[in-house]
CSV table of N, CA and C in Angstrom, one decimal:
chain,number,residue,atom,x,y,z
C,1,MET,N,67.5,125.8,80.5
C,1,MET,CA,68.6,125.5,81.4
C,1,MET,C,68.8,124.1,81.9
C,2,SER,N,69.9,123.7,81.5
C,2,SER,CA,69.9,122.2,81.6
C,2,SER,C,71.0,121.9,82.8
C,3,VAL,N,71.7,122.7,83.2
C,3,VAL,CA,72.7,122.6,84.4
C,3,VAL,C,72.2,123.3,85.6
C,4,SER,N,72.1,122.7,86.8
C,4,SER,CA,71.8,123.3,88.0
C,4,SER,C,72.7,124.3,88.3
C,5,PRO,N,72.1,125.4,88.9
C,5,PRO,CA,72.9,126.5,89.3
C,5,PRO,C,73.7,126.0,90.6
C,6,ILE,N,74.9,126.3,90.8
C,6,ILE,CA,75.8,126.0,91.7
C,6,ILE,C,76.3,127.2,92.6
C,7,ALA,N,75.8,127.3,93.9
C,7,ALA,CA,76.0,128.3,94.8
C,7,ALA,C,77.5,128.5,95.0
C,8,PRO,N,78.1,129.8,94.9
C,8,PRO,CA,79.6,129.9,95.1
C,8,PRO,C,79.9,129.6,96.6
C,9,ARG,N,81.1,128.8,96.9
C,9,ARG,CA,81.4,128.6,98.3
C,9,ARG,C,82.3,129.8,98.6
C,10,THR,N,81.7,130.6,99.8
C,10,THR,CA,82.4,131.7,100.3
C,10,THR,C,82.6,131.4,101.8
C,11,PRO,N,83.6,130.9,102.2
C,11,PRO,CA,83.9,130.5,103.6
C,11,PRO,C,83.7,131.6,104.6
C,12,THR,N,82.9,131.3,105.7
C,12,THR,CA,82.8,132.1,106.7
C,12,THR,C,83.1,131.3,108.0
C,13,THR,N,84.0,131.9,108.8
C,13,THR,CA,84.6,131.2,109.9
C,13,THR,C,83.9,131.7,111.1
C,14,ARG,N,83.6,130.7,112.1
C,14,ARG,CA,83.0,131.0,113.6
C,14,ARG,C,83.7,130.3,114.4
C,15,LEU,N,83.9,130.8,115.6
C,15,LEU,CA,84.6,130.1,116.7
C,15,LEU,C,83.4,129.9,117.9
C,16,HIS,N,83.3,128.9,118.2
C,16,HIS,CA,82.2,128.3,119.3
C,16,HIS,C,83.1,127.7,120.2
C,17,HIS,N,83.1,128.2,121.6
C,17,HIS,CA,83.9,127.4,122.6
C,17,HIS,C,85.1,126.8,122.3
C,18,GLY,N,85.9,127.6,121.6
C,18,GLY,CA,87.2,127.1,121.0
C,18,GLY,C,87.2,126.3,119.9
C,19,ASP,N,86.0,126.0,119.3
C,19,ASP,CA,86.0,125.2,118.2
C,19,ASP,C,85.7,125.9,116.9
C,20,GLU,N,86.4,125.8,116.0
C,20,GLU,CA,86.3,126.6,114.7
C,20,GLU,C,85.4,125.9,113.8
C,21,PHE,N,84.4,126.6,113.2
C,21,PHE,CA,83.5,126.0,112.3
C,21,PHE,C,83.4,126.9,110.9
C,22,VAL,N,83.5,126.3,109.7
C,22,VAL,CA,83.6,126.9,108.5
C,22,VAL,C,82.3,126.6,107.7
C,23,ASP,N,81.5,127.7,107.4
C,23,ASP,CA,80.2,127.5,106.6
C,23,ASP,C,80.6,128.3,105.4
C,24,HIS,N,80.5,127.4,104.2
C,24,HIS,CA,80.7,128.0,102.9
C,24,HIS,C,79.4,128.7,102.4
C,25,TYR,N,78.4,128.4,102.9
C,25,TYR,CA,77.2,129.0,102.4
C,25,TYR,C,76.4,129.9,103.3
C,26,GLU,N,77.1,130.4,104.2
C,26,GLU,CA,76.7,131.5,105.2
C,26,GLU,C,76.0,132.6,104.4
C,27,TRP,N,76.6,132.9,103.3
C,27,TRP,CA,76.2,134.1,102.5
C,27,TRP,C,74.9,134.0,102.1
C,28,LEU,N,74.2,132.8,102.0
C,28,LEU,CA,72.9,132.6,101.4
C,28,LEU,C,71.8,133.1,102.4
C,29,ARG,N,72.2,133.4,103.8
C,29,ARG,CA,71.3,133.7,104.7
C,29,ARG,C,70.7,135.2,104.5
C,30,ASP,N,71.6,135.9,103.9
C,30,ASP,CA,71.1,137.3,103.8
C,30,ASP,C,70.0,137.4,102.6
C,31,LYS,N,68.7,137.4,103.0
C,31,LYS,CA,67.7,137.5,102.0
C,31,LYS,C,67.7,138.8,101.2
C,32,ASP,N,68.2,139.8,101.6
C,32,ASP,CA,68.2,141.0,100.9
C,32,ASP,C,69.2,141.2,100.0
C,33,ASP,N,70.2,140.4,100.0
C,33,ASP,CA,71.4,140.5,99.0
C,33,ASP,C,71.1,140.1,97.5
C,34,ALA,N,71.5,141.1,96.8
C,34,ALA,CA,71.2,140.9,95.3
C,34,ALA,C,71.7,139.6,94.9
C,35,ASP,N,72.8,139.1,95.4
C,35,ASP,CA,73.4,137.8,94.7
C,35,ASP,C,72.5,136.7,95.3
C,36,VAL,N,72.1,136.7,96.4
C,36,VAL,CA,71.2,135.6,96.9
C,36,VAL,C,70.0,135.5,96.3
C,37,GLN,N,69.4,136.6,96.1
C,37,GLN,CA,68.2,136.8,95.2
C,37,GLN,C,68.3,136.1,93.7
C,38,ALA,N,69.5,136.5,93.3
C,38,ALA,CA,69.6,136.2,91.8
C,38,ALA,C,69.9,134.6,91.9
C,39,HIS,N,70.5,134.1,92.8
C,39,HIS,CA,70.9,132.7,93.0
C,39,HIS,C,69.6,131.8,93.2
C,40,LEU,N,68.7,132.2,94.0
C,40,LEU,CA,67.4,131.7,94.3
C,40,LEU,C,66.5,131.7,93.0
C,41,GLU,N,66.5,132.8,92.2
C,41,GLU,CA,65.8,132.9,91.1
C,41,GLU,C,66.2,131.9,90.1
C,42,ASN,N,67.6,131.8,90.0
C,42,ASN,CA,68.1,130.8,88.9
C,42,ASN,C,67.7,129.3,89.4
C,43,GLU,N,67.9,129.1,90.9
C,43,GLU,CA,67.4,127.7,91.1
C,43,GLU,C,66.1,127.5,90.9
C,44,ASN,N,65.2,128.4,91.3
C,44,ASN,CA,63.7,128.3,90.9
C,44,ASN,C,63.4,128.1,89.5
C,45,ALA,N,64.1,128.9,88.5
C,45,ALA,CA,64.1,128.6,87.1
C,45,ALA,C,64.3,127.2,86.8
C,46,TYR,N,65.4,126.9,87.3
C,46,TYR,CA,65.8,125.5,86.9
C,46,TYR,C,64.9,124.3,87.4
C,47,THR,N,64.5,124.5,88.6
C,47,THR,CA,63.4,123.5,89.1
C,47,THR,C,62.3,123.5,88.1
C,48,GLU,N,61.7,124.7,87.9
C,48,GLU,CA,60.7,124.9,87.0
C,48,GLU,C,60.8,124.0,85.7
C,49,SER,N,61.9,124.5,85.1
C,49,SER,CA,62.3,123.7,83.8
C,49,SER,C,62.3,122.3,83.7
C,50,SER,N,63.0,121.9,84.8
C,50,SER,CA,63.4,120.3,84.9
C,50,SER,C,62.3,119.6,85.3
C,51,THR,N,61.3,120.2,86.0
C,51,THR,CA,60.0,119.5,86.4
C,51,THR,C,58.8,119.9,85.5
C,52,ALA,N,58.9,120.6,84.6
C,52,ALA,CA,57.7,121.0,83.8
C,52,ALA,C,57.1,119.8,83.4
C,53,HIS,N,57.6,118.7,83.0
C,53,HIS,CA,57.0,117.6,82.3
C,53,HIS,C,56.1,116.9,83.4
C,54,LEU,N,56.3,117.2,84.7
C,54,LEU,CA,55.3,116.7,85.8
C,54,LEU,C,54.3,117.5,86.2
C,55,ALA,N,54.0,118.4,85.5
C,55,ALA,CA,52.8,119.4,85.7
C,55,ALA,C,51.5,118.7,86.0
C,56,ASP,N,51.2,117.9,84.9
C,56,ASP,CA,50.0,117.1,84.8
C,56,ASP,C,49.9,116.1,86.2
C,57,LEU,N,51.0,115.3,86.4
C,57,LEU,CA,51.2,114.6,87.5
C,57,LEU,C,50.8,115.2,88.7
C,58,ARG,N,51.5,116.5,88.9
C,58,ARG,CA,51.3,117.3,90.3
C,58,ARG,C,49.8,117.6,90.3
C,59,GLU,N,49.1,118.0,89.3
C,59,GLU,CA,47.8,118.5,89.3
C,59,GLU,C,47.1,117.2,89.6
C,60,ASN,N,47.2,116.1,89.1
C,60,ASN,CA,46.5,115.0,89.4
C,60,ASN,C,46.6,114.5,90.9
C,61,ILE,N,47.7,114.5,91.4
C,61,ILE,CA,48.1,114.3,92.8
C,61,ILE,C,47.2,115.2,93.7
C,62,PHE,N,47.4,116.5,93.4
C,62,PHE,CA,46.7,117.4,94.2
C,62,PHE,C,45.2,117.3,94.3
C,63,GLN,N,44.6,116.9,93.1
C,63,GLN,CA,43.1,116.7,92.9
C,63,GLN,C,42.8,115.5,93.8
C,64,GLU,N,43.6,114.6,93.7
C,64,GLU,CA,43.3,113.2,94.5
C,64,GLU,C,43.4,113.5,96.1
C,65,ILE,N,44.4,114.3,96.3
C,65,ILE,CA,44.5,114.4,97.9
C,65,ILE,C,43.3,115.5,98.3
C,66,LYS,N,42.9,116.4,97.4
C,66,LYS,CA,41.8,117.3,97.5
C,66,LYS,C,40.4,116.6,97.7
C,67,GLY,N,40.4,115.5,96.9
C,67,GLY,CA,39.2,114.8,96.8
C,67,GLY,C,39.1,113.9,98.1
C,68,ARG,N,40.1,113.6,98.5
C,68,ARG,CA,40.0,112.7,100.0
C,68,ARG,C,39.9,113.6,101.2
C,69,THR,N,40.0,114.9,101.1
C,69,THR,CA,40.1,115.7,102.4
C,69,THR,C,38.7,116.6,102.4
C,70,ARG,N,38.3,116.6,103.5
C,70,ARG,CA,37.1,117.5,104.0
C,70,ARG,C,37.6,118.8,104.0
C,71,GLU,N,37.3,119.7,103.2
C,71,GLU,CA,37.8,121.1,103.3
C,71,GLU,C,37.0,121.8,104.4
C,72,THR,N,35.8,121.6,104.9
C,72,THR,CA,35.3,122.1,106.1
C,72,THR,C,35.3,121.2,107.2
C,73,ASP,N,35.9,121.2,108.1
C,73,ASP,CA,36.1,120.5,109.2
C,73,ASP,C,36.3,121.0,110.6
C,74,MET,N,36.3,120.2,111.7
C,74,MET,CA,36.5,120.9,112.9
C,74,MET,C,37.2,119.8,113.8
C,75,SER,N,38.0,120.3,114.8
C,75,SER,CA,38.8,119.2,115.4
C,75,SER,C,38.0,118.8,116.8
C,76,VAL,N,38.5,117.9,117.4
C,76,VAL,CA,37.7,117.4,118.5
C,76,VAL,C,37.8,118.5,119.6
C,77,PRO,N,36.6,118.9,120.2
C,77,PRO,CA,36.8,120.0,121.2
C,77,PRO,C,37.4,119.5,122.5
C,78,GLY,N,38.2,120.6,123.2
C,78,GLY,CA,38.7,120.1,124.5
C,78,GLY,C,38.2,121.2,125.5
C,79,ARG,N,37.9,120.8,126.7
C,79,ARG,CA,37.2,121.7,127.7
C,79,ARG,C,38.6,122.3,128.6
C,80,LYS,N,38.4,123.5,128.8
C,80,LYS,CA,39.5,124.1,129.9
C,80,LYS,C,38.6,125.2,130.6
C,81,GLY,N,38.3,124.8,131.8
C,81,GLY,CA,37.6,125.9,132.7
C,81,GLY,C,36.1,125.8,132.3
C,82,ASP,N,35.7,127.1,131.9
C,82,ASP,CA,34.3,127.4,131.4
C,82,ASP,C,34.2,127.5,130.1
C,83,TRP,N,35.2,127.0,129.2
C,83,TRP,CA,35.1,127.0,127.7
C,83,TRP,C,35.5,125.7,127.0
C,84,TRP,N,34.9,125.7,125.9
C,84,TRP,CA,35.2,124.5,125.0
C,84,TRP,C,36.3,125.3,123.9
C,85,TYR,N,37.4,124.5,123.7
C,85,TYR,CA,38.3,125.1,122.5
C,85,TYR,C,38.2,124.0,121.4
C,86,TYR,N,38.4,124.6,120.2
C,86,TYR,CA,38.5,123.6,119.0
C,86,TYR,C,39.1,124.4,117.8
C,87,ARG,N,39.5,123.6,117.0
C,87,ARG,CA,40.0,124.2,115.6
C,87,ARG,C,38.9,124.0,114.3
C,88,ARG,N,38.6,125.1,113.7
C,88,ARG,CA,37.7,125.0,112.6
C,88,ARG,C,38.4,125.4,111.3
C,89,ILE,N,38.3,124.7,110.2
C,89,ILE,CA,38.7,125.2,108.9
C,89,ILE,C,37.5,124.9,108.0
C,90,GLU,N,37.3,126.0,107.1
C,90,GLU,CA,36.2,126.1,106.3
C,90,GLU,C,36.8,126.2,104.8
C,91,GLU,N,36.0,125.6,103.8
C,91,GLU,CA,36.3,125.5,102.5
C,91,GLU,C,36.9,126.7,101.8
C,92,GLY,N,38.0,126.8,101.3
C,92,GLY,CA,38.5,128.0,100.6
C,92,GLY,C,39.3,128.7,101.5
C,93,GLN,N,39.6,128.2,102.8
C,93,GLN,CA,40.5,129.0,103.7
C,93,GLN,C,41.7,128.1,103.6
C,94,ASN,N,43.0,128.7,103.8
C,94,ASN,CA,44.2,128.1,103.9
C,94,ASN,C,44.5,127.7,105.4
C,95,TYR,N,44.1,128.4,106.4
C,95,TYR,CA,44.5,128.1,107.7
C,95,TYR,C,43.2,127.7,108.6
C,96,SER,N,43.4,127.1,109.5
C,96,SER,CA,42.2,126.9,110.6
C,96,SER,C,42.4,128.1,111.5
C,97,ARG,N,40.9,128.2,112.2
C,97,ARG,CA,40.9,129.2,113.3
C,97,ARG,C,40.8,128.4,114.6
C,98,LEU,N,41.4,128.9,115.6
C,98,LEU,CA,41.2,128.5,116.9
C,98,LEU,C,39.9,129.2,117.5
C,99,CYS,N,38.9,128.4,118.0
C,99,CYS,CA,37.7,128.9,118.5
C,99,CYS,C,37.4,128.5,119.9
C,100,ARG,N,36.6,129.3,120.5
C,100,ARG,CA,36.1,128.8,121.9
C,100,ARG,C,34.7,129.2,122.1
C,101,VAL,N,34.0,128.5,122.8
C,101,VAL,CA,32.5,128.8,123.2
C,101,VAL,C,32.4,128.6,124.6
C,102,PRO,N,31.6,129.3,125.2
C,102,PRO,CA,31.4,129.2,126.8
C,102,PRO,C,30.6,127.9,127.0
C,103,LEU,N,30.9,127.4,128.2
C,103,LEU,CA,30.3,126.2,128.6
C,103,LEU,C,29.1,126.6,129.2
C,104,THR,N,27.8,126.0,128.8
C,104,THR,CA,26.6,126.4,129.3
C,104,THR,C,26.1,125.5,130.3
C,105,SER,N,26.6,124.1,130.2
C,105,SER,CA,26.1,123.1,131.1
C,105,SER,C,27.0,122.0,131.0
C,106,PRO,N,27.4,121.3,132.0
C,106,PRO,CA,28.6,120.4,132.0
C,106,PRO,C,28.5,119.3,130.9
C,107,ASP,N,27.2,119.0,130.4
C,107,ASP,CA,26.9,117.8,129.3
C,107,ASP,C,26.7,118.6,128.1
C,108,ASP,N,26.8,119.9,127.9
C,108,ASP,CA,26.5,120.6,126.7
C,108,ASP,C,27.7,120.9,125.8
C,109,TRP,N,27.5,120.7,124.5
C,109,TRP,CA,28.5,121.1,123.4
C,109,TRP,C,27.7,121.5,122.3
C,110,ASN,N,27.9,122.7,122.0
C,110,ASN,CA,27.0,123.4,120.9
C,110,ASN,C,28.1,124.4,120.3
C,111,PRO,N,29.0,124.1,119.2
C,111,PRO,CA,29.6,125.1,118.6
C,111,PRO,C,28.7,125.9,117.8
């Protein structure tokens, strides 16, 4: 695929406080519409084919960033009331977890 897909312009007019606005791409908001899905699939295929030559570069950049990132890490704890709150992420996980531990003594921090 050498030519990028072009989304058809279908004008939708809205009136807000007496001002008229025309959005030619409002139809793309309907994620369940077959035409929207087909257009997005065409865009994705075009992007994949036009950037295929960058696959090695993408992988090298990813590995470099990953090599400089601590996969298991914890945020600085913050105290609120009788609790310590912090975020923790562990190797292999996509998202951090919000954690809390009870305050056992004013000077104590032990997650």
